[in-house]
mmCIF file of C-alpha atoms in Angstrom:
data_model
loop_
_atom_site.group_PDB
_atom_site.id
_atom_site.type_symbol
_atom_site.label_atom_id
_atom_site.label_comp_id
_atom_site.label_asym_id
_atom_site.label_seq_id
_atom_site.Cartn_x
_atom_site.Cartn_y
_atom_site.Cartn_z
ATOM 1 C CA ALA Z 1 10.527 10.418 -10.265
ATOM 2 C CA GLN Z 2 9.560 7.018 -8.951
ATOM 3 C CA LYS Z 3 6.967 4.958 -10.740
ATOM 4 C CA VAL Z 4 5.541 1.462 -10.600
ATOM 5 C CA THR Z 5 3.817 -0.103 -13.592
ATOM 6 C CA GLN Z 6 1.591 -3.148 -13.462
ATOM 7 C CA ALA Z 7 0.563 -3.526 -17.064
ATOM 8 C CA GLN Z 8 -1.778 -6.463 -16.468
ATOM 9 C CA THR Z 9 -5.091 -5.026 -15.346
ATOM 10 C CA GLU Z 10 -6.894 -8.358 -15.042
ATOM 11 C CA ILE Z 11 -5.829 -11.978 -15.313
ATOM 12 C CA SER Z 12 -8.125 -14.979 -15.294
ATOM 13 C CA VAL Z 13 -6.822 -18.514 -14.805
ATOM 14 C CA VAL Z 14 -8.241 -21.900 -13.974
ATOM 15 C CA GLU Z 15 -7.383 -23.475 -10.668
ATOM 16 C CA LYS Z 16 -4.002 -25.261 -10.570
ATOM 17 C CA GLU Z 17 -2.556 -23.128 -13.335
ATOM 18 C CA ASP Z 18 0.608 -21.150 -12.665
ATOM 19 C CA VAL Z 19 0.341 -17.385 -13.062
ATOM 20 C CA THR Z 20 2.886 -14.572 -13.103
ATOM 21 C CA LEU Z 21 2.074 -11.009 -12.186
ATOM 22 C CA ASP Z 22 4.399 -8.434 -13.698
ATOM 23 C CA CYS Z 23 5.828 -5.371 -11.974
ATOM 24 C CA VAL Z 24 8.176 -2.856 -13.560
ATOM 25 C CA TYR Z 25 9.547 0.054 -11.580
ATOM 26 C CA GLU Z 26 11.422 3.287 -12.214
ATOM 27 C CA THR Z 27 13.717 5.020 -9.771
ATOM 28 C CA ARG Z 28 16.966 6.981 -9.840
ATOM 29 C CA ASP Z 29 17.911 5.789 -6.375
ATOM 30 C CA THR Z 30 20.554 3.112 -5.952
ATOM 31 C CA THR Z 31 18.979 1.958 -2.706
ATOM 32 C CA TYR Z 32 15.264 1.262 -2.662
ATOM 33 C CA TYR Z 33 12.706 -1.266 -1.476
ATOM 34 C CA LEU Z 34 10.061 -3.233 -3.339
ATOM 35 C CA PHE Z 35 6.890 -4.738 -1.929
ATOM 36 C CA TRP Z 36 3.951 -6.899 -2.876
ATOM 37 C CA TYR Z 37 0.563 -6.595 -1.173
ATOM 38 C CA LYS Z 38 -2.590 -8.650 -1.621
ATOM 39 C CA GLN Z 39 -6.070 -7.156 -1.376
ATOM 40 C CA PRO Z 40 -8.748 -9.874 -1.196
ATOM 41 C CA PRO Z 41 -12.412 -9.093 -1.889
ATOM 42 C CA SER Z 42 -12.868 -8.235 1.791
ATOM 43 C CA GLY Z 43 -10.744 -5.132 1.168
ATOM 44 C CA GLU Z 44 -7.889 -5.340 3.648
ATOM 45 C CA LEU Z 45 -4.276 -5.065 2.521
ATOM 46 C CA VAL Z 46 -2.078 -8.042 3.292
ATOM 47 C CA PHE Z 47 1.705 -7.738 3.201
ATOM 48 C CA LEU Z 48 3.416 -10.461 1.162
ATOM 49 C CA ILE Z 49 7.070 -9.526 0.765
ATOM 50 C CA ARG Z 50 9.694 -6.784 0.996
ATOM 51 C CA ARG Z 51 12.902 -6.838 -1.013
ATOM 52 C CA ASN Z 52 15.756 -4.308 -0.912
ATOM 53 C CA SER Z 53 17.707 -3.326 -3.994
ATOM 54 C CA PHE Z 54 20.882 -5.069 -2.860
ATOM 55 C CA ASP Z 55 19.257 -8.458 -2.558
ATOM 56 C CA GLU Z 56 18.601 -9.965 -5.959
ATOM 57 C CA GLN Z 57 18.056 -13.476 -4.737
ATOM 58 C CA ASN Z 58 14.769 -14.979 -5.734
ATOM 59 C CA GLU Z 59 12.382 -15.676 -2.892
ATOM 60 C CA ILE Z 60 10.069 -18.639 -2.488
ATOM 61 C CA SER Z 61 7.365 -18.987 0.110
ATOM 62 C CA GLY Z 62 5.168 -22.004 -0.390
ATOM 63 C CA ARG Z 63 3.328 -21.562 -3.690
ATOM 64 C CA TYR Z 64 4.540 -17.973 -4.011
ATOM 65 C CA SER Z 65 7.802 -16.918 -5.592
ATOM 66 C CA TRP Z 66 9.317 -13.609 -6.561
ATOM 67 C CA ASN Z 67 11.850 -12.822 -9.259
ATOM 68 C CA PHE Z 68 13.785 -9.574 -8.801
ATOM 69 C CA GLN Z 69 15.887 -8.430 -11.767
ATOM 70 C CA LYS Z 70 17.605 -5.059 -11.480
ATOM 71 C CA SER Z 71 18.788 -5.266 -15.094
ATOM 72 C CA THR Z 72 15.189 -5.031 -16.301
ATOM 73 C CA SER Z 73 13.811 -3.114 -13.281
ATOM 74 C CA SER Z 74 11.302 -5.851 -12.657
ATOM 75 C CA PHE Z 75 9.959 -7.593 -9.580
ATOM 76 C CA ASN Z 76 7.592 -10.281 -10.802
ATOM 77 C CA PHE Z 77 5.381 -12.479 -8.652
ATOM 78 C CA THR Z 78 4.480 -16.060 -9.531
ATOM 79 C CA ILE Z 79 1.776 -18.188 -7.954
ATOM 80 C CA THR Z 80 2.233 -21.891 -8.600
ATOM 81 C CA ALA Z 81 -0.791 -24.166 -8.731
ATOM 82 C CA SER Z 82 -3.221 -21.308 -8.182
ATOM 83 C CA GLN Z 83 -6.244 -21.729 -5.925
ATOM 84 C CA VAL Z 84 -9.581 -19.944 -5.745
ATOM 85 C CA VAL Z 85 -8.446 -18.313 -2.496
ATOM 86 C CA ASP Z 86 -5.713 -16.543 -4.467
ATOM 87 C CA SER Z 87 -8.364 -14.424 -6.174
ATOM 88 C CA ALA Z 88 -7.557 -10.842 -5.207
ATOM 89 C CA VAL Z 89 -6.024 -7.613 -6.381
ATOM 90 C CA TYR Z 90 -2.250 -7.660 -6.095
ATOM 91 C CA PHE Z 91 -0.240 -4.477 -5.719
ATOM 92 C CA CYS Z 92 3.430 -3.918 -6.300
ATOM 93 C CA ALA Z 93 4.960 -0.927 -4.485
ATOM 94 C CA LEU Z 94 8.255 0.956 -4.281
ATOM 95 C CA SER Z 95 9.860 2.915 -1.458
ATOM 96 C CA GLU Z 96 12.915 5.114 -1.426
ATOM 97 C CA ALA Z 97 15.538 4.460 1.209
ATOM 98 C CA GLY Z 98 15.380 6.383 4.440
ATOM 99 C CA TYR Z 99 17.335 6.346 7.666
ATOM 100 C CA GLY Z 100 17.818 2.727 8.608
ATOM 101 C CA GLY Z 101 15.708 1.265 5.853
ATOM 102 C CA ALA Z 102 12.621 1.897 3.783
ATOM 103 C CA THR Z 103 10.382 4.882 4.320
ATOM 104 C CA ASN Z 104 6.650 4.947 4.890
ATOM 105 C CA LYS Z 105 6.107 6.663 1.540
ATOM 106 C CA LEU Z 106 5.086 3.879 -0.797
ATOM 107 C CA ILE Z 107 4.485 4.368 -4.505
ATOM 108 C CA PHE Z 108 1.935 1.798 -5.609
ATOM 109 C CA GLY Z 109 1.213 0.336 -8.987
ATOM 110 C CA THR Z 110 -2.381 0.283 -10.191
ATOM 111 C CA GLY Z 111 -2.808 -3.356 -9.248
ATOM 112 C CA THR Z 112 -3.621 -6.592 -11.057
ATOM 113 C CA LEU Z 113 -6.940 -8.298 -10.465
ATOM 114 C CA LEU Z 114 -6.417 -12.048 -10.417
ATOM 115 C CA ALA Z 115 -9.460 -14.265 -10.823
ATOM 116 C CA VAL Z 116 -8.928 -17.960 -10.253
ATOM 117 C CA GLN Z 117 -11.804 -20.034 -11.608
ATOM 118 C CA PRO Z 118 -12.605 -23.432 -10.061
ATOM 119 C CA ASN X 1 -2.916 -5.816 19.975
ATOM 120 C CA ALA X 2 -5.672 -4.247 17.919
ATOM 121 C CA GLY X 3 -3.103 -3.186 15.285
ATOM 122 C CA VAL X 4 -4.253 -0.229 13.171
ATOM 123 C CA THR X 5 -7.847 0.843 13.708
ATOM 124 C CA GLN X 6 -9.871 3.274 11.634
ATOM 125 C CA THR X 7 -13.213 4.901 12.295
ATOM 126 C CA PRO X 8 -15.724 5.198 10.815
ATOM 127 C CA LYS X 9 -15.903 2.304 8.363
ATOM 128 C CA PHE X 10 -18.403 4.079 6.156
ATOM 129 C CA GLN X 11 -19.330 7.737 5.825
ATOM 130 C CA VAL X 12 -21.544 9.786 3.534
ATOM 131 C CA LEU X 13 -21.007 13.536 3.379
ATOM 132 C CA LYS X 14 -22.533 16.396 1.489
ATOM 133 C CA THR X 15 -20.345 18.701 -0.544
ATOM 134 C CA GLY X 16 -18.818 21.354 1.693
ATOM 135 C CA GLN X 17 -19.079 19.425 4.944
ATOM 136 C CA SER X 18 -15.992 18.755 7.011
ATOM 137 C CA MET X 19 -15.068 15.659 8.953
ATOM 138 C CA THR X 20 -12.196 13.793 10.548
ATOM 139 C CA LEU X 21 -11.188 10.236 9.779
ATOM 140 C CA GLN X 22 -9.677 8.658 12.839
ATOM 141 C CA CYS X 23 -6.644 6.362 12.850
ATOM 142 C CA ALA X 24 -4.963 4.782 15.843
ATOM 143 C CA GLN X 25 -2.286 2.156 16.332
ATOM 144 C CA ASP X 26 -1.191 0.361 19.477
ATOM 145 C CA MET X 27 2.152 -0.982 18.242
ATOM 146 C CA ASN X 28 4.209 2.089 19.239
ATOM 147 C CA HIS X 29 5.128 2.647 15.607
ATOM 148 C CA GLU X 30 6.934 5.841 14.703
ATOM 149 C CA TYR X 31 5.771 6.095 11.116
ATOM 150 C CA MET X 32 2.169 6.574 10.023
ATOM 151 C CA SER X 33 0.641 7.343 6.638
ATOM 152 C CA TRP X 34 -2.662 8.036 4.927
ATOM 153 C CA TYR X 35 -3.479 6.698 1.460
ATOM 154 C CA ARG X 36 -6.520 6.906 -0.742
ATOM 155 C CA GLN X 37 -7.563 4.157 -3.131
ATOM 156 C CA ASP X 38 -9.485 4.938 -6.272
ATOM 157 C CA PRO X 39 -10.548 2.488 -8.989
ATOM 158 C CA GLY X 40 -7.800 1.904 -11.510
ATOM 159 C CA MET X 41 -5.318 4.122 -9.667
ATOM 160 C CA GLY X 42 -3.938 1.976 -6.889
ATOM 161 C CA LEU X 43 -3.139 3.665 -3.589
ATOM 162 C CA ARG X 44 -1.813 7.198 -3.447
ATOM 163 C CA LEU X 45 -0.105 8.812 -0.480
ATOM 164 C CA ILE X 46 -1.924 11.784 1.037
ATOM 165 C CA HIS X 47 0.133 12.691 4.123
ATOM 166 C CA TYR X 48 2.649 10.931 6.284
ATOM 167 C CA SER X 49 4.401 11.306 9.628
ATOM 168 C CA VAL X 50 7.727 10.044 10.935
ATOM 169 C CA GLY X 51 6.955 10.806 14.566
ATOM 170 C CA ALA X 52 4.815 12.828 16.934
ATOM 171 C CA GLY X 53 4.795 16.464 15.889
ATOM 172 C CA ILE X 54 6.205 15.750 12.420
ATOM 173 C CA THR X 55 4.051 15.546 9.305
ATOM 174 C CA ASP X 56 4.619 16.047 5.598
ATOM 175 C CA GLN X 57 2.704 16.006 2.343
ATOM 176 C CA GLY X 58 2.478 13.056 0.022
ATOM 177 C CA GLU X 59 1.407 12.850 -3.584
ATOM 178 C CA VAL X 60 -2.194 14.123 -3.226
ATOM 179 C CA PRO X 61 -2.434 16.391 -0.131
ATOM 180 C CA ASN X 62 -4.840 19.059 -1.380
ATOM 181 C CA GLY X 63 -8.045 19.271 0.618
ATOM 182 C CA TYR X 64 -6.679 17.310 3.581
ATOM 183 C CA ASN X 65 -4.989 18.229 6.852
ATOM 184 C CA VAL X 66 -3.237 16.032 9.379
ATOM 185 C CA SER X 67 -1.669 16.395 12.785
ATOM 186 C CA ARG X 68 0.290 14.010 14.998
ATOM 187 C CA SER X 69 0.090 15.048 18.618
ATOM 188 C CA THR X 70 0.675 11.532 19.951
ATOM 189 C CA THR X 71 2.492 8.449 18.688
ATOM 190 C CA GLU X 72 -0.766 6.489 18.631
ATOM 191 C CA ASP X 73 -3.094 8.777 16.674
ATOM 192 C CA PHE X 74 -2.977 10.247 13.186
ATOM 193 C CA PRO X 75 -6.319 11.831 12.213
ATOM 194 C CA LEU X 76 -7.066 12.980 8.670
ATOM 195 C CA ARG X 77 -9.262 16.047 8.280
ATOM 196 C CA LEU X 78 -11.308 16.890 5.240
ATOM 197 C CA LEU X 79 -11.766 20.644 5.328
ATOM 198 C CA SER X 80 -14.572 21.061 2.797
ATOM 199 C CA ALA X 81 -15.582 17.779 1.212
ATOM 200 C CA ALA X 82 -15.818 17.520 -2.568
ATOM 201 C CA PRO X 83 -17.145 14.681 -4.766
ATOM 202 C CA SER X 84 -13.560 14.116 -5.957
ATOM 203 C CA GLN X 85 -12.739 12.966 -2.433
ATOM 204 C CA THR X 86 -15.061 9.993 -2.737
ATOM 205 C CA SER X 87 -12.647 7.140 -2.125
ATOM 206 C CA VAL X 88 -11.491 4.431 0.234
ATOM 207 C CA TYR X 89 -9.008 5.750 2.779
ATOM 208 C CA PHE X 90 -6.345 3.593 4.377
ATOM 209 C CA CYS X 91 -4.184 4.443 7.340
ATOM 210 C CA ALA X 92 -0.900 2.601 7.804
ATOM 211 C CA SER X 93 1.857 2.390 10.386
ATOM 212 C CA THR X 94 5.392 1.021 10.425
ATOM 213 C CA ALA X 95 8.060 0.532 13.009
ATOM 214 C CA GLY X 96 10.498 3.101 11.656
ATOM 215 C CA THR X 97 14.099 2.027 11.448
ATOM 216 C CA THR X 98 13.268 -1.627 11.942
ATOM 217 C CA TYR X 99 10.802 -1.371 9.141
ATOM 218 C CA ASN X 100 9.781 -4.501 7.329
ATOM 219 C CA GLU X 101 6.201 -3.878 6.362
ATOM 220 C CA GLN X 102 3.467 -1.318 6.659
ATOM 221 C CA PHE X 103 0.475 -2.438 8.660
ATOM 222 C CA PHE X 104 -2.728 -1.179 7.126
ATOM 223 C CA GLY X 105 -6.015 -0.412 8.812
ATOM 224 C CA PRO X 106 -9.286 -1.848 7.457
ATOM 225 C CA GLY X 107 -10.124 1.328 5.533
ATOM 226 C CA THR X 108 -12.873 3.958 5.540
ATOM 227 C CA ARG X 109 -15.206 4.144 2.563
ATOM 228 C CA LEU X 110 -16.192 7.786 2.046
ATOM 229 C CA THR X 111 -18.852 9.036 -0.334
ATOM 230 C CA VAL X 112 -19.287 12.742 -0.986
ATOM 231 C CA LEU X 113 -22.575 13.724 -2.619
#
């Protein structure tokens, strides 16, 4: 069975600190997809990144970076120089592979609440 | 493009009442899904569809029905509401084989008394 674990329930940092959100997944599939979503206090879900299991390159987008390690089944998310606007709940999610790519059946972790204090 | 729209935004029901949560998308996406979000549990898949006329159960389907008569619409029906169905419901759509992300609606906050 597929499973996503986000062991950090809440993290509090001071602005400009770096912070890493952990995500560990379980799957028997050799092809799968991993995602990160952000849910700000307003409640909407904002897509951040998708990564397939064959692409282990780290990704950087501005202050955000992702570290995918198949050997440890982890897909961690780092925010560099955090800002108050980064305060949100962050979800990691896993999808099995379907025809042509990921499916629309996401397995979500329980989320990590990040609070960035000014 | 309006993206994914959901109505209503808020709803209060009494135990035993039925209702339909509406979801529509204008992006011509093949895939649509319904999730519920409960505190401390993340989002869990209720039902999903890979095209008009095709639906299947997700992780927590009991107490809910869906249908997909058009590409645009994917309503979620609560047959007989229970307090355990108090939750925030999200509808999502994706482009199918060119899938990169799921687009989520703004959510419906449902309270069952």
